[in-house]
PDB file of C-alpha atoms and ligand atoms in Angstrom:
ATOM      1  CA  MET A1305      13.515  -6.957   2.025  1.00  0.00           C
ATOM      2  CA  LEU A1306      12.088  -6.435  -1.391  1.00  0.00           C
ATOM      3  CA  GLU A1307      13.566  -5.558  -4.274  1.00  0.00           C
ATOM      4  CA  VAL A1308      11.618  -4.328  -8.149  1.00  0.00           C
ATOM      5  CA  SER A1309      14.092  -5.676 -10.728  1.00  0.00           C
ATOM      6  CA  SER A1310      13.904  -4.555 -14.231  1.00  0.00           C
ATOM      7  CA  VAL A1311       9.779  -5.103 -14.085  1.00  0.00           C
ATOM      8  CA  ASN A1312       8.103  -4.395 -17.635  1.00  0.00           C
ATOM      9  CA  SER A1313       4.377  -5.197 -17.428  1.00  0.00           C
ATOM     10  CA  PHE A1314       1.670  -4.953 -19.884  1.00  0.00           C
ATOM     11  CA  TYR A1315      -2.209  -4.625 -20.799  1.00  0.00           C
ATOM     12  CA  GLY A1316      -2.090  -6.396 -23.771  1.00  0.00           C
ATOM     13  CA  LYS A1317       0.096  -4.396 -26.192  1.00  0.00           C
ATOM     14  CA  ALA A1318       0.102  -1.504 -23.522  1.00  0.00           C
ATOM     15  CA  HIS A1319       3.339  -1.171 -22.110  1.00  0.00           C
ATOM     16  CA  VAL A1320       2.724  -0.247 -18.784  1.00  0.00           C
ATOM     17  CA  LEU A1321       5.946   0.059 -16.454  1.00  0.00           C
ATOM     18  CA  ASN A1322       9.304   0.314 -18.043  1.00  0.00           C
ATOM     19  CA  ASP A1323      12.195  -1.409 -16.796  1.00  0.00           C
ATOM     20  CA  LEU A1324      11.541  -0.454 -12.934  1.00  0.00           C
ATOM     21  CA  ASN A1325      14.181  -0.705 -10.518  1.00  0.00           C
ATOM     22  CA  PHE A1326      13.839   0.192  -7.008  1.00  0.00           C
ATOM     23  CA  SER A1327      14.284  -1.744  -3.527  1.00  0.00           C
ATOM     24  CA  VAL A1328      12.387  -1.447  -0.033  1.00  0.00           C
ATOM     25  CA  ALA A1329      14.978  -2.100   3.099  1.00  0.00           C
ATOM     26  CA  ARG A1330      12.611  -3.161   6.137  1.00  0.00           C
ATOM     27  CA  GLY A1331      11.405  -1.098   8.538  1.00  0.00           C
ATOM     28  CA  GLN A1332      11.411   1.517   6.216  1.00  0.00           C
ATOM     29  CA  VAL A1333       7.898   3.439   4.359  1.00  0.00           C
ATOM     30  CA  VAL A1334       8.956   3.957   0.972  1.00  0.00           C
ATOM     31  CA  ALA A1335       6.479   6.369  -1.196  1.00  0.00           C
ATOM     32  CA  LEU A1336       6.003   5.245  -5.024  1.00  0.00           C
ATOM     33  CA  LEU A1337       4.780   8.973  -6.683  1.00  0.00           C
ATOM     34  CA  GLY A1338       3.015   9.932  -9.824  1.00  0.00           C
ATOM     35  CA  ARG A1339       0.018  11.064 -11.682  1.00  0.00           C
ATOM     36  CA  ASN A1340      -3.147   9.552 -12.272  1.00  0.00           C
ATOM     37  CA  GLY A1341      -2.205   6.778 -14.662  1.00  0.00           C
ATOM     38  CA  ALA A1342       1.354   6.967 -13.860  1.00  0.00           C
ATOM     39  CA  GLY A1343       1.496   3.059 -13.093  1.00  0.00           C
ATOM     40  CA  LYS A1344       1.069   3.163  -9.371  1.00  0.00           C
ATOM     41  CA  THR A1345      -1.361   0.635  -9.138  1.00  0.00           C
ATOM     42  CA  THR A1346       0.230  -1.299 -12.039  1.00  0.00           C
ATOM     43  CA  THR A1347       3.453  -1.546  -9.906  1.00  0.00           C
ATOM     44  CA  MET A1348       1.670  -2.798  -6.869  1.00  0.00           C
ATOM     45  CA  LYS A1349      -0.373  -5.442  -8.621  1.00  0.00           C
ATOM     46  CA  SER A1350       2.819  -6.247 -10.316  1.00  0.00           C
ATOM     47  CA  ILE A1351       4.621  -6.923  -7.058  1.00  0.00           C
ATOM     48  CA  MET A1352       1.617  -8.750  -6.009  1.00  0.00           C
ATOM     49  CA  GLN A1353       1.265 -11.271  -9.343  1.00  0.00           C
ATOM     50  CA  LEU A1354      -2.065  -9.561  -9.609  1.00  0.00           C
ATOM     51  CA  VAL A1355      -0.289  -8.299 -12.965  1.00  0.00           C
ATOM     52  CA  ARG A1356       2.316 -10.772 -14.054  1.00  0.00           C
ATOM     53  CA  PRO A1357       5.550  -8.618 -14.997  1.00  0.00           C
ATOM     54  CA  ARG A1358       6.225  -9.921 -18.871  1.00  0.00           C
ATOM     55  CA  SER A1359      10.023  -9.453 -18.038  1.00  0.00           C
ATOM     56  CA  GLY A1360      12.395  -8.422 -14.391  1.00  0.00           C
ATOM     57  CA  SER A1361      11.675 -10.086 -11.156  1.00  0.00           C
ATOM     58  CA  ILE A1362      10.341  -9.318  -7.893  1.00  0.00           C
ATOM     59  CA  THR A1363      12.957 -10.905  -5.240  1.00  0.00           C
ATOM     60  CA  TYR A1364      10.782 -10.623  -1.486  1.00  0.00           C
ATOM     61  CA  GLN A1365      13.428 -11.853   1.493  1.00  0.00           C
ATOM     62  CA  GLY A1366      16.301 -13.147  -0.330  1.00  0.00           C
ATOM     63  CA  GLN A1367      13.391 -15.503  -2.220  1.00  0.00           C
ATOM     64  CA  ASP A1368      12.117 -15.188  -6.179  1.00  0.00           C
ATOM     65  CA  ILE A1369       8.028 -14.571  -6.433  1.00  0.00           C
ATOM     66  CA  THR A1370       8.059 -13.351  -9.816  1.00  0.00           C
ATOM     67  CA  ARG A1371       4.825 -15.849 -11.231  1.00  0.00           C
ATOM     68  CA  TRP A1372       4.047 -17.197  -7.900  1.00  0.00           C
ATOM     69  CA  PRO A1373       0.042 -17.526  -7.162  1.00  0.00           C
ATOM     70  CA  ALA A1374      -1.132 -14.031  -5.445  1.00  0.00           C
ATOM     71  CA  PHE A1375      -2.250 -16.446  -2.483  1.00  0.00           C
ATOM     72  CA  ARG A1376       1.081 -17.669  -2.102  1.00  0.00           C
ATOM     73  CA  VAL A1377       2.621 -14.249  -2.850  1.00  0.00           C
ATOM     74  CA  ALA A1378      -0.609 -12.881  -0.011  1.00  0.00           C
ATOM     75  CA  ARG A1379       0.652 -15.760   2.474  1.00  0.00           C
ATOM     76  CA  ALA A1380       4.543 -14.836   2.645  1.00  0.00           C
ATOM     77  CA  GLY A1381       3.532 -12.146   3.940  1.00  0.00           C
ATOM     78  CA  LEU A1382       2.219  -9.087   1.813  1.00  0.00           C
ATOM     79  CA  GLY A1383      -0.273  -7.090   2.393  1.00  0.00           C
ATOM     80  CA  TYR A1384      -2.352  -5.411  -0.027  1.00  0.00           C
ATOM     81  CA  VAL A1385      -4.847  -2.634   0.533  1.00  0.00           C
ATOM     82  CA  PRO A1386      -6.260  -1.727  -2.779  1.00  0.00           C
ATOM     83  CA  GLU A1387      -7.222   1.823  -3.708  1.00  0.00           C
ATOM     84  CA  GLU A1388     -10.924   0.899  -4.236  1.00  0.00           C
ATOM     85  CA  ARG A1389     -12.776   0.086  -0.509  1.00  0.00           C
ATOM     86  CA  ARG A1390     -12.642  -3.612  -0.037  1.00  0.00           C
ATOM     87  CA  ILE A1391     -15.506  -4.276   3.426  1.00  0.00           C
ATOM     88  CA  PHE A1392     -18.698  -6.507   3.093  1.00  0.00           C
ATOM     89  CA  THR A1393     -20.808  -3.964   3.453  1.00  0.00           C
ATOM     90  CA  GLN A1394     -23.764  -5.958   5.209  1.00  0.00           C
ATOM     91  CA  LEU A1395     -21.276  -7.305   7.939  1.00  0.00           C
ATOM     92  CA  THR A1396     -20.369  -5.430  10.951  1.00  0.00           C
ATOM     93  CA  VAL A1397     -16.539  -4.111  11.576  1.00  0.00           C
ATOM     94  CA  LEU A1398     -16.010  -6.263  14.355  1.00  0.00           C
ATOM     95  CA  GLU A1399     -17.085  -9.360  11.636  1.00  0.00           C
ATOM     96  CA  ASN A1400     -14.939  -7.745   8.705  1.00  0.00           C
ATOM     97  CA  LEU A1401     -11.646  -7.732  10.868  1.00  0.00           C
ATOM     98  CA  GLU A1402     -12.849 -11.248  12.132  1.00  0.00           C
ATOM     99  CA  VAL A1403     -12.934 -12.348   8.534  1.00  0.00           C
ATOM    100  CA  GLY A1404      -8.963 -11.373   7.681  1.00  0.00           C
ATOM    101  CA  ARG A1405      -7.980 -13.048  10.696  1.00  0.00           C
ATOM    102  CA  GLN A1406      -5.060 -15.485   9.873  1.00  0.00           C
ATOM    103  CA  ALA A1407      -2.190 -17.314  12.333  1.00  0.00           C
ATOM    104  CA  PRO A1408       0.254 -15.384  14.001  1.00  0.00           C
ATOM    105  CA  ARG A1409       3.304 -14.854  11.732  1.00  0.00           C
ATOM    106  CA  GLU A1410       6.984 -15.145  12.880  1.00  0.00           C
ATOM    107  CA  GLY A1411       9.010 -11.620  13.655  1.00  0.00           C
ATOM    108  CA  CYS A1412       5.333 -10.039  13.200  1.00  0.00           C
ATOM    109  CA  VAL A1413       3.412  -8.640  15.812  1.00  0.00           C
ATOM    110  CA  THR A1414       0.083 -10.361  16.115  1.00  0.00           C
ATOM    111  CA  TRP A1415      -2.941  -7.686  15.530  1.00  0.00           C
ATOM    112  CA  SER A1416      -5.745  -8.447  18.126  1.00  0.00           C
ATOM    113  CA  GLU A1417      -9.104  -6.326  17.641  1.00  0.00           C
ATOM    114  CA  ASP A1418      -8.381  -4.178  20.633  1.00  0.00           C
ATOM    115  CA  MET A1419      -4.456  -3.478  19.075  1.00  0.00           C
ATOM    116  CA  LEU A1420      -6.614  -2.445  15.754  1.00  0.00           C
ATOM    117  CA  PHE A1421      -9.095  -0.495  17.872  1.00  0.00           C
ATOM    118  CA  ASP A1422      -6.686   1.977  19.594  1.00  0.00           C
ATOM    119  CA  LEU A1423      -4.712   2.856  15.904  1.00  0.00           C
ATOM    120  CA  PHE A1424      -8.297   2.844  14.551  1.00  0.00           C
ATOM    121  CA  PRO A1425     -10.400   5.198  17.326  1.00  0.00           C
ATOM    122  CA  ASN A1426     -13.014   5.710  14.710  1.00  0.00           C
ATOM    123  CA  LEU A1427     -13.443   2.304  14.252  1.00  0.00           C
ATOM    124  CA  ALA A1428     -13.533   0.968  17.602  1.00  0.00           C
ATOM    125  CA  GLU A1429     -17.151   3.613  18.529  1.00  0.00           C
ATOM    126  CA  ARG A1430     -18.429   1.941  15.115  1.00  0.00           C
ATOM    127  CA  ARG A1431     -17.565  -1.847  16.129  1.00  0.00           C
ATOM    128  CA  HIS A1432     -21.469  -3.303  15.965  1.00  0.00           C
ATOM    129  CA  ASN A1433     -22.058  -1.329  12.995  1.00  0.00           C
ATOM    130  CA  ARG A1434     -22.636  -2.470   9.416  1.00  0.00           C
ATOM    131  CA  GLY A1435     -19.525  -1.927   6.466  1.00  0.00           C
ATOM    132  CA  LYS A1436     -22.098   0.394   4.675  1.00  0.00           C
ATOM    133  CA  ALA A1437     -23.152   2.762   7.489  1.00  0.00           C
ATOM    134  CA  LEU A1438     -19.885   3.748   7.021  1.00  0.00           C
ATOM    135  CA  SER A1439     -17.471   7.042   5.313  1.00  0.00           C
ATOM    136  CA  GLY A1440     -15.312   6.565   2.546  1.00  0.00           C
ATOM    137  CA  GLY A1441     -12.409   7.253   5.466  1.00  0.00           C
ATOM    138  CA  GLU A1442     -13.554   4.938   7.744  1.00  0.00           C
ATOM    139  CA  GLN A1443     -14.133   2.455   4.947  1.00  0.00           C
ATOM    140  CA  GLN A1444     -11.096   2.637   4.374  1.00  0.00           C
ATOM    141  CA  MET A1445      -9.239   2.288   7.547  1.00  0.00           C
ATOM    142  CA  LEU A1446     -11.163  -1.069   8.093  1.00  0.00           C
ATOM    143  CA  THR A1447      -9.319  -2.026   4.775  1.00  0.00           C
ATOM    144  CA  ILE A1448      -6.405  -1.474   6.396  1.00  0.00           C
ATOM    145  CA  ALA A1449      -7.376  -3.140   9.529  1.00  0.00           C
ATOM    146  CA  ARG A1450      -8.654  -5.803   7.957  1.00  0.00           C
ATOM    147  CA  THR A1451      -5.102  -6.430   6.082  1.00  0.00           C
ATOM    148  CA  LEU A1452      -3.529  -6.441   9.050  1.00  0.00           C
ATOM    149  CA  MET A1453      -6.178  -9.018  10.740  1.00  0.00           C
ATOM    150  CA  GLY A1454      -3.469 -10.789   8.435  1.00  0.00           C
ATOM    151  CA  ASN A1455       0.056 -10.081  10.268  1.00  0.00           C
ATOM    152  CA  PRO A1456       1.597  -9.158   7.386  1.00  0.00           C
ATOM    153  CA  ALA A1457       5.528  -8.239   7.607  1.00  0.00           C
ATOM    154  CA  PHE A1458       5.216  -5.875   4.667  1.00  0.00           C
ATOM    155  CA  ILE A1459       2.130  -3.842   3.910  1.00  0.00           C
ATOM    156  CA  LEU A1460       1.188  -1.917   0.156  1.00  0.00           C
ATOM    157  CA  LEU A1461      -0.829   0.473   0.616  1.00  0.00           C
ATOM    158  CA  ASP A1462      -2.675   2.091  -2.697  1.00  0.00           C
ATOM    159  CA  GLU A1463      -3.039   5.822  -2.118  1.00  0.00           C
ATOM    160  CA  PRO A1464      -4.937   5.596   1.160  1.00  0.00           C
ATOM    161  CA  SER A1465      -5.344   8.894   1.467  1.00  0.00           C
ATOM    162  CA  GLU A1466      -7.318   9.645  -1.907  1.00  0.00           C
ATOM    163  CA  GLY A1467     -11.223  11.041  -1.673  1.00  0.00           C
ATOM    164  CA  ILE A1468     -10.804  10.550   2.087  1.00  0.00           C
ATOM    165  CA  ALA A1469     -11.762  14.087   4.438  1.00  0.00           C
ATOM    166  CA  PRO A1470      -8.201  15.891   5.551  1.00  0.00           C
ATOM    167  CA  VAL A1471      -9.096  14.880   9.366  1.00  0.00           C
ATOM    168  CA  ILE A1472      -9.235  11.719   7.767  1.00  0.00           C
ATOM    169  CA  VAL A1473      -5.953  12.038   5.515  1.00  0.00           C
ATOM    170  CA  GLU A1474      -3.679  13.229   9.015  1.00  0.00           C
ATOM    171  CA  GLN A1475      -5.135  10.004  11.096  1.00  0.00           C
ATOM    172  CA  MET A1476      -4.120   7.942   8.188  1.00  0.00           C
ATOM    173  CA  ALA A1477      -0.905  10.121   8.065  1.00  0.00           C
ATOM    174  CA  ARG A1478      -0.314   8.851  11.992  1.00  0.00           C
ATOM    175  CA  VAL A1479      -1.406   5.219  11.727  1.00  0.00           C
ATOM    176  CA  ILE A1480       1.427   4.698   8.872  1.00  0.00           C
ATOM    177  CA  LEU A1481       3.693   6.028  10.892  1.00  0.00           C
ATOM    178  CA  GLN A1482       2.456   3.747  14.147  1.00  0.00           C
ATOM    179  CA  ILE A1483       1.877   0.474  11.682  1.00  0.00           C
ATOM    180  CA  LYS A1484       5.703   0.994  11.231  1.00  0.00           C
ATOM    181  CA  ASN A1485       6.302   1.590  14.982  1.00  0.00           C
ATOM    182  CA  GLU A1486       5.328  -1.733  15.251  1.00  0.00           C
ATOM    183  CA  GLY A1487       8.078  -3.319  12.237  1.00  0.00           C
ATOM    184  CA  LEU A1488       6.219  -3.678   9.434  1.00  0.00           C
ATOM    185  CA  THR A1489       7.694  -2.486   5.439  1.00  0.00           C
ATOM    186  CA  VAL A1490       5.692  -0.181   4.483  1.00  0.00           C
ATOM    187  CA  LEU A1491       5.224   0.758   0.415  1.00  0.00           C
ATOM    188  CA  LEU A1492       2.239   3.239  -1.024  1.00  0.00           C
ATOM    189  CA  SER A1493       1.244   5.312  -3.706  1.00  0.00           C
ATOM    190  CA  GLU A1494       0.048   8.786  -3.649  1.00  0.00           C
ATOM    191  CA  GLN A1495      -0.164  11.395  -5.839  1.00  0.00           C
ATOM    192  CA  ASN A1496       0.400  14.154  -3.584  1.00  0.00           C
ATOM    193  CA  LEU A1497       4.143  15.309  -2.234  1.00  0.00           C
ATOM    194  CA  HIS A1498       2.612  16.924   0.803  1.00  0.00           C
ATOM    195  CA  PHE A1499       1.407  13.460   2.106  1.00  0.00           C
ATOM    196  CA  ALA A1500       4.724  11.408   1.650  1.00  0.00           C
ATOM    197  CA  GLN A1501       6.261  14.014   2.963  1.00  0.00           C
ATOM    198  CA  ALA A1502       4.496  13.616   6.042  1.00  0.00           C
ATOM    199  CA  VAL A1503       5.504   9.617   6.176  1.00  0.00           C
ATOM    200  CA  ALA A1504       7.903   8.579   4.061  1.00  0.00           C
ATOM    201  CA  ASP A1505      11.516   7.800   4.045  1.00  0.00           C
ATOM    202  CA  GLY A1506      12.466   7.290   0.797  1.00  0.00           C
ATOM    203  CA  VAL A1507      10.460   8.054  -3.023  1.00  0.00           C
ATOM    204  CA  VAL A1508      10.417   6.592  -5.718  1.00  0.00           C
ATOM    205  CA  ILE A1509       9.077   8.841  -8.554  1.00  0.00           C
ATOM    206  CA  ILE A1510       7.122   7.750 -11.837  1.00  0.00           C
ATOM    207  CA  GLU A1511       5.799   9.019 -14.838  1.00  0.00           C
ATOM    208  CA  HIS A1512       4.108   6.433 -17.729  1.00  0.00           C
ATOM    209  CA  GLY A1513       5.299   4.041 -16.138  1.00  0.00           C
ATOM    210  CA  THR A1514       9.195   5.334 -16.205  1.00  0.00           C
ATOM    211  CA  GLN A1515      11.247   5.852 -13.038  1.00  0.00           C
ATOM    212  CA  LYS A1516      12.654   9.084 -13.156  1.00  0.00           C
ATOM    213  CA  PHE A1517      13.765   9.746  -9.365  1.00  0.00           C
ATOM    214  CA  THR A1518      14.867   7.597  -6.540  1.00  0.00           C
ATOM    215  CA  GLY A1519      15.842   8.398  -3.296  1.00  0.00           C
ATOM    216  CA  THR A1520      15.336  10.281  -0.104  1.00  0.00           C
ATOM    217  CA  LEU A1521      12.955  12.991   0.578  1.00  0.00           C
ATOM    218  CA  ALA A1522      15.737  15.301   1.438  1.00  0.00           C
ATOM    219  CA  ALA A1523      17.436  14.431  -1.563  1.00  0.00           C
ATOM    220  CA  LEU A1524      14.110  15.137  -3.584  1.00  0.00           C
ATOM    221  CA  GLN A1525      13.575  18.765  -1.727  1.00  0.00           C
ATOM    222  CA  GLN A1526      17.302  19.554  -3.382  1.00  0.00           C
ATOM    223  CA  GLN A1527      16.082  18.806  -6.894  1.00  0.00           C
ATOM    224  CA  PRO A1528      12.661  20.396  -7.048  1.00  0.00           C
ATOM    225  CA  GLU A1529      12.918  20.656 -10.767  1.00  0.00           C
ATOM    226  CA  ILE A1530      11.679  16.543 -10.807  1.00  0.00           C
ATOM    227  CA  ARG A1531       9.198  17.138  -7.961  1.00  0.00           C
ATOM    228  CA  ASP A1532       7.482  20.164 -10.623  1.00  0.00           C
ATOM    229  CA  ALA A1533       7.659  18.142 -13.301  1.00  0.00           C
ATOM    230  CA  TYR A1534       6.643  15.173 -12.318  1.00  0.00           C
ATOM    231  CA  LEU A1535       4.329  15.894  -8.780  1.00  0.00           C
ATOM    232  CA  SER A1536       1.365  17.463  -7.838  1.00  0.00           C
ATOM    233  CA  VAL A1537       2.131  19.364  -4.653  1.00  0.00           C
TER     234      VAL A1537
HETATM  235  P1  ATP B2509      -4.284   6.323 -10.884  1.00  0.00           P
HETATM  236  O1  ATP B2509      -3.876   7.283  -9.787  1.00  0.00           O
HETATM  237  O2  ATP B2509      -5.676   6.454 -11.487  1.00  0.00           O
HETATM  238  O3  ATP B2509      -4.415   5.067 -10.037  1.00  0.00           O
HETATM  239  P2  ATP B2509      -1.542   4.820 -11.465  1.00  0.00           P
HETATM  240  O4  ATP B2509      -0.471   5.683 -11.669  1.00  0.00           O
HETATM  241  O5  ATP B2509      -2.414   3.844 -10.469  1.00  0.00           O
HETATM  242  O6  ATP B2509      -2.936   5.735 -11.585  1.00  0.00           O
HETATM  243  P3  ATP B2509      -2.360   2.381 -13.065  1.00  0.00           P
HETATM  244  O7  ATP B2509      -3.893   2.424 -12.642  1.00  0.00           O
HETATM  245  O8  ATP B2509      -1.821   1.681 -13.205  1.00  0.00           O
HETATM  246  O9  ATP B2509      -2.197   3.999 -13.203  1.00  0.00           O
HETATM  247  O10 ATP B2509      -2.467   2.769 -14.983  1.00  0.00           O
HETATM  248  C1  ATP B2509      -1.514   2.294 -15.875  1.00  0.00           C
HETATM  249  C2  ATP B2509      -1.890   2.707 -17.205  1.00  0.00           C
HETATM  250  O11 ATP B2509      -2.420   1.706 -17.706  1.00  0.00           O
HETATM  251  C3  ATP B2509      -2.733   4.047 -17.628  1.00  0.00           C
HETATM  252  O12 ATP B2509      -2.672   4.347 -18.893  1.00  0.00           O
HETATM  253  C4  ATP B2509      -4.345   3.144 -17.332  1.00  0.00           C
HETATM  254  O13 ATP B2509      -4.875   3.673 -18.727  1.00  0.00           O
HETATM  255  C5  ATP B2509      -3.509   1.645 -17.531  1.00  0.00           C
HETATM  256  N1  ATP B2509      -3.992   0.726 -17.282  1.00  0.00           N
HETATM  257  C6  ATP B2509      -4.779   0.623 -16.100  1.00  0.00           C
HETATM  258  N2  ATP B2509      -5.364  -1.005 -16.353  1.00  0.00           N
HETATM  259  C7  ATP B2509      -5.777  -1.485 -17.464  1.00  0.00           C
HETATM  260  C8  ATP B2509      -6.297  -2.579 -17.167  1.00  0.00           C
HETATM  261  N3  ATP B2509      -6.744  -3.469 -16.438  1.00  0.00           N
HETATM  262  N4  ATP B2509      -6.214  -2.470 -19.416  1.00  0.00           N
HETATM  263  C9  ATP B2509      -5.735  -1.985 -19.857  1.00  0.00           C
HETATM  264  N5  ATP B2509      -5.096  -0.667 -19.611  1.00  0.00           N
HETATM  265  C10 ATP B2509      -4.809   0.037 -18.350  1.00  0.00           C
END
């Protein structure tokens, strides 16, 4: 569904992504793993065209989306949830969801507020509270819920478990599996292998913007030296 081919991305003169090559099949959850500063966020931004790859290409559902404006990438069905939570703090939970609403997309789930409240029971209880009254974990959930209101076919989640309480991390894993069950394809970035193990089918490990491993979780288990070299467990 998504193909990243020989992608090189830079910030000015700094060469941050070095010839990345991986693909994400429809209906799969792929975890992009690597330590702080490995280039996970830059990979996601390069897919969304928020950072322009200097060379290489990104293909989505057979279309070359490289150099498309980011809004067009989003319109094509890619939903991006950045690491920093992006909610409207002065709006209520319901109003935040309303802001994210987009037209139904053929072949994709059309999310309603009620479906999202089933997925995120904490948000249901807080539906009339303003964004600023939510905990960090709830704000993270609301950012994901609002992105789902756009009815994406493919969702990119940048470090969804970062900085949230352990009990919410468990809920987050359950949410990702439910999103997958609804037919969405997921690319998530993560520093911690433990969380990825709970949700991912495939794994891509990067270090200093260079790909070090690509394969299934089962294949990674067979190579503990890779895990130890590039990940925090
Ligand atoms: P984190 O876990 O901290 O989010 P990451 O794996 O997502 O890390 P990136 O944020 O993609 O890593 O950063 C990759 C490299 O690019 C790092 O060395 C970082 O310092 C550098 N970098 C990130 N953003 C910029 C920027 N706007 N300008 C210059 N360098 C940047």
